[in-house]
CSV table of C-alpha atoms in Angstrom, one decimal:
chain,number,residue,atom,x,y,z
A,6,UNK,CA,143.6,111.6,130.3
A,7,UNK,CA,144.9,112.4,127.0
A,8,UNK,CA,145.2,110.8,123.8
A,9,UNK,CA,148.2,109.2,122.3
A,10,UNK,CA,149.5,109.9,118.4
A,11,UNK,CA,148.3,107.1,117.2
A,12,UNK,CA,144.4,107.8,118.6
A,13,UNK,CA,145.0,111.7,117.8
A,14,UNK,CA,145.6,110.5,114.0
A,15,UNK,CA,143.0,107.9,114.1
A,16,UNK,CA,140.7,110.5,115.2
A,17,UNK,CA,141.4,113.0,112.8
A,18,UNK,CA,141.3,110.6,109.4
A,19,UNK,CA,137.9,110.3,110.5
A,20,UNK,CA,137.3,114.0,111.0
A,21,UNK,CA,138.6,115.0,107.7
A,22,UNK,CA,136.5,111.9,106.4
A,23,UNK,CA,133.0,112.8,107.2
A,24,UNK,CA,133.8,116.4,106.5
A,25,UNK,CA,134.8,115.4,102.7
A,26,UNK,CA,132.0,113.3,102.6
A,27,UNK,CA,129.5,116.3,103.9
A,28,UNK,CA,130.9,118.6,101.3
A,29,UNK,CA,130.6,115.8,98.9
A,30,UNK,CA,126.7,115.5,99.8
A,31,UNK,CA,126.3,119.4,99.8
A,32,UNK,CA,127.8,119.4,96.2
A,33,UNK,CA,125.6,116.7,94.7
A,34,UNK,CA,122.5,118.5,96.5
A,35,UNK,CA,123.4,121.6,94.8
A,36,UNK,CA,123.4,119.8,91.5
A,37,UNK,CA,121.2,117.6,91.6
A,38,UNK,CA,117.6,119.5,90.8
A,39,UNK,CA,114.6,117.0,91.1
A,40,UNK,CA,112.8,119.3,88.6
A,41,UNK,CA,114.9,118.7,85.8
A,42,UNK,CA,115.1,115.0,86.3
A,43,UNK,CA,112.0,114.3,84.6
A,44,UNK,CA,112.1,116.7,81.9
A,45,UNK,CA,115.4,114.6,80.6
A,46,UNK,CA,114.0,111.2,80.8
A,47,UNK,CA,110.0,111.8,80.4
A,48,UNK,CA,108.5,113.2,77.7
A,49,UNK,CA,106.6,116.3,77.7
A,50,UNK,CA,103.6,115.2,76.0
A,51,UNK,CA,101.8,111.8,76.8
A,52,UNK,CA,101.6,109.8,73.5
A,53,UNK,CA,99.9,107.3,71.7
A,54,UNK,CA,102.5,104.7,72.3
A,55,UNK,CA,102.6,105.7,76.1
A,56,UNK,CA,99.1,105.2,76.7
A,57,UNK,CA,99.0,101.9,75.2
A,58,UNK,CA,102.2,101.1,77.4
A,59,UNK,CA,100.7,102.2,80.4
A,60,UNK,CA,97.3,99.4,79.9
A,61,UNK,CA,99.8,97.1,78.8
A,62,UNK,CA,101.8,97.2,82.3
A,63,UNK,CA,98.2,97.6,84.1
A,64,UNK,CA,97.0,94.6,82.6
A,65,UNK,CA,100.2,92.7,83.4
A,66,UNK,CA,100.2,93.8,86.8
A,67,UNK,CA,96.7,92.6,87.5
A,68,UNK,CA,97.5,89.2,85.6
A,69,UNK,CA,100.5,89.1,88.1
A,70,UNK,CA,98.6,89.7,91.1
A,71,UNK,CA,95.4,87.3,89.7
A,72,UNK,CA,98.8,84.7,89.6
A,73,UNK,CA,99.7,85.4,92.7
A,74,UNK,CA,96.2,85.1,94.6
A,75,UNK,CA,95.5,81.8,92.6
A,76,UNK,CA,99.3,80.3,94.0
A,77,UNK,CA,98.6,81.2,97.7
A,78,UNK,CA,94.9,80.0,97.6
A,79,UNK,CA,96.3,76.9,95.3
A,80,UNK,CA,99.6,75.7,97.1
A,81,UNK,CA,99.3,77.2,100.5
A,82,UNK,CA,96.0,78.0,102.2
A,83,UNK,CA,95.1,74.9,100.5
A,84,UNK,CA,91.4,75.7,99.7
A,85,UNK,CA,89.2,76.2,96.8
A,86,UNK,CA,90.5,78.7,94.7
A,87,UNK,CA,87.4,79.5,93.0
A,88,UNK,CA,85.7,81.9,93.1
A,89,UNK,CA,88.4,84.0,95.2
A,90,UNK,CA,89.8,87.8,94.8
A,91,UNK,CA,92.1,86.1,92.0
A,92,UNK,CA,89.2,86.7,89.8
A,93,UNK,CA,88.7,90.2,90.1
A,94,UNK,CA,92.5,91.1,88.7
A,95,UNK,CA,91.7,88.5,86.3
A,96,UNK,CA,89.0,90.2,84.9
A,97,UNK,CA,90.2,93.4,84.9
A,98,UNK,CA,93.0,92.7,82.6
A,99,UNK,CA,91.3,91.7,79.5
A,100,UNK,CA,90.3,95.7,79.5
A,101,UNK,CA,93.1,97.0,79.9
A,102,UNK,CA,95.0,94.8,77.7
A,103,UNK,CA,91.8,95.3,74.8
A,104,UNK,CA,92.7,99.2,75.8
A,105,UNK,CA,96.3,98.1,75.0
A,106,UNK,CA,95.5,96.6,71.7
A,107,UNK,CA,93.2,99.2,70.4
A,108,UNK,CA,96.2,102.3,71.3
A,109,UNK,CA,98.8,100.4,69.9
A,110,UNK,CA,96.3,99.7,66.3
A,111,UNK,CA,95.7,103.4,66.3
A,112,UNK,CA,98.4,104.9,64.6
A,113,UNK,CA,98.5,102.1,61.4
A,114,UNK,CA,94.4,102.2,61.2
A,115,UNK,CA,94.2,104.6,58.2
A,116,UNK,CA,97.2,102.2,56.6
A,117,UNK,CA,94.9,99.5,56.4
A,118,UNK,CA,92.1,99.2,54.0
A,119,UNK,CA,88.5,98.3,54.3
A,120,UNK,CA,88.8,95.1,52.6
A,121,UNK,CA,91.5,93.6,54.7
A,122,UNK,CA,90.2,94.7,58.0
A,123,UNK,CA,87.0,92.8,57.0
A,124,UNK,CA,88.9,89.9,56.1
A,125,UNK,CA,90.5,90.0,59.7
A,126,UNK,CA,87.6,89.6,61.1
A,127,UNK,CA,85.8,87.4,59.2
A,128,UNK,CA,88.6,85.0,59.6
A,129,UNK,CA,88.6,85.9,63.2
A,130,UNK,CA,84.8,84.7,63.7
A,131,UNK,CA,85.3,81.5,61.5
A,132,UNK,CA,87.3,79.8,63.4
């Protein structure tokens, strides 16, 4: 049983597809070195300000996943929410988001004198 023109051609667009699109893989595999990725988008050194980020995006995520917990226990499982595993993440974050604060502060604490930091806080524990 042979194949008529019309199936031979149909058959060999296809052909000459896939084989384009395997030399079109084999071309982006050869350029494409996973090595080099991260030295053009990540720093080399870790600093100040990426630390900070870093507790800033952990403290998030654990206030998202505190959220979360609380909806589910809230909305559907329909029982008291408290004291639950919602807790826990919500706890968590105040350090990391302290951590946050205090790497983010570290780069303009010799900018600031004495006398206004003590101001800062005395305000602070007034109120």
């Amino acid at each position: 049983m042979g194949w008529s023109k019309a199936e031979m051609a149909h058959y060999d667009i296809y052909n000459h597809l896939w084989q384009d699109l395997a030399k079109d893989f084999e071309e982006i595999k050869i350029k494409i070195n996973f090595t080099d990725i991260g030295s053009d988008y990540f720093p080399s050194e870790i600093t100040i300000e990426t630390k900070s980020f870093v507790f800033y995006t952990l403290g998030l995520a654990s206030w998202f996943i505190a959220e979360q917990i609380w909806i589910a226990y809230d909305y559907f499982l329909e029982g008291d929410p408290f004291p639950s595993e919602a807790d826990f993440f919500y706890i968590i974050a105040y350090p990391f988001m302290a951590a946050f604060l205090f790497y983010s502060l570290k780069p303009i604490l010799k900018s600031v004198s004495r006398n206004v930091w003590l101001f800062a806080n005395s305000k602070t524990f007034s109120i």
